[in-house]
Amino acid sequence: MFENAHNEKFKKINCLECANCCKTTSPIFLQTDIDRLAKVFRMKSSEFMESYLHRDEDGDYVLNVSPCPFLNGDNTCLVYEERPKACREYPHTNRKNMHGILALSLKNTLVCPAVLEIFQDFGKDFRK
């Protein structure tokens, strides 16, 4: 259900009109993301981490600031082709096993209008 709803919703929604995810939240950066982006900026991975990241309360690497420092004024991404895995997969509503991330997806309704619409549509379906 989620994958179909995701695909239908993103046929109609242009993320560049919003970019709220990039303006308000940080993806989790995996070491592979850090290494890849450090190369883009011709930095050592440790320099990239010192410049852009810190560990959150869960011990994950996240951005120091928001909005994302790689977000351009027109809501495009400076590092789009090399963006972190979490950015590539956001808002995660097309995952095969949604049961494990329903709580995260509900939180994402506060960030992503597409996720909110998906849940609102499901609500309408279940009230019938």
PDB file of C-alpha atoms in Angstrom, residues 4-51:
ATOM      1  CA  ASN A   4       1.851   2.472  -4.419  1.00  0.00           C
ATOM      2  CA  ALA A   5       0.779   5.559  -2.485  1.00  0.00           C
ATOM      3  CA  HIS A   6       4.357   6.862  -2.543  1.00  0.00           C
ATOM      4  CA  ASN A   7       4.674   6.398  -6.292  1.00  0.00           C
ATOM      5  CA  GLU A   8       1.332   8.081  -7.000  1.00  0.00           C
ATOM      6  CA  LYS A   9       2.008  11.004  -4.655  1.00  0.00           C
ATOM      7  CA  PHE A  10       5.453  11.721  -6.073  1.00  0.00           C
ATOM      8  CA  LYS A  11       4.087  11.811  -9.622  1.00  0.00           C
ATOM      9  CA  LYS A  12       2.237  14.959  -8.524  1.00  0.00           C
ATOM     10  CA  ILE A  13       4.532  16.572  -5.962  1.00  0.00           C
ATOM     11  CA  ASN A  14       7.693  18.493  -6.839  1.00  0.00           C
ATOM     12  CA  CYS A  15      10.093  18.374  -3.910  1.00  0.00           C
ATOM     13  CA  LEU A  16      11.916  21.476  -5.194  1.00  0.00           C
ATOM     14  CA  GLU A  17       8.842  23.533  -4.337  1.00  0.00           C
ATOM     15  CA  CYS A  18       9.214  22.606  -0.671  1.00  0.00           C
ATOM     16  CA  ALA A  19      12.618  21.229   0.394  1.00  0.00           C
ATOM     17  CA  ASN A  20      11.352  21.293   3.974  1.00  0.00           C
ATOM     18  CA  CYS A  21      13.309  18.128   4.732  1.00  0.00           C
ATOM     19  CA  CYS A  22      16.547  19.920   3.785  1.00  0.00           C
ATOM     20  CA  LYS A  23      15.538  23.030   5.696  1.00  0.00           C
ATOM     21  CA  THR A  24      14.545  21.402   8.981  1.00  0.00           C
ATOM     22  CA  THR A  25      16.110  17.970   9.480  1.00  0.00           C
ATOM     23  CA  SER A  26      19.468  16.308   9.084  1.00  0.00           C
ATOM     24  CA  PRO A  27      20.052  12.973   7.464  1.00  0.00           C
ATOM     25  CA  ILE A  28      22.213  10.434   9.219  1.00  0.00           C
ATOM     26  CA  PHE A  29      25.606  10.308   7.527  1.00  0.00           C
ATOM     27  CA  LEU A  30      27.149   6.870   7.115  1.00  0.00           C
ATOM     28  CA  GLN A  31      30.914   6.580   6.802  1.00  0.00           C
ATOM     29  CA  THR A  32      30.511   5.867   3.080  1.00  0.00           C
ATOM     30  CA  ASP A  33      28.538   9.125   2.723  1.00  0.00           C
ATOM     31  CA  ILE A  34      31.239  11.040   4.594  1.00  0.00           C
ATOM     32  CA  ASP A  35      34.034   9.584   2.485  1.00  0.00           C
ATOM     33  CA  ARG A  36      32.174  10.258  -0.767  1.00  0.00           C
ATOM     34  CA  LEU A  37      31.345  13.875   0.125  1.00  0.00           C
ATOM     35  CA  ALA A  38      34.855  14.533   1.422  1.00  0.00           C
ATOM     36  CA  LYS A  39      36.133  13.593  -2.034  1.00  0.00           C
ATOM     37  CA  VAL A  40      33.657  16.007  -3.643  1.00  0.00           C
ATOM     38  CA  PHE A  41      35.078  18.838  -1.545  1.00  0.00           C
ATOM     39  CA  ARG A  42      38.667  17.591  -1.854  1.00  0.00           C
ATOM     40  CA  MET A  43      38.933  17.178   1.889  1.00  0.00           C
ATOM     41  CA  LYS A  44      39.996  14.411   4.183  1.00  0.00           C
ATOM     42  CA  SER A  45      37.053  12.607   5.735  1.00  0.00           C
ATOM     43  CA  SER A  46      38.106  13.905   9.138  1.00  0.00           C
ATOM     44  CA  GLU A  47      38.086  17.493   7.810  1.00  0.00           C
ATOM     45  CA  PHE A  48      34.617  17.029   6.353  1.00  0.00           C
ATOM     46  CA  MET A  49      33.379  15.703   9.679  1.00  0.00           C
ATOM     47  CA  GLU A  50      34.961  18.581  11.613  1.00  0.00           C
ATOM     48  CA  SER A  51      33.461  21.140   9.224  1.00  0.00           C
TER      49      SER A  51
END
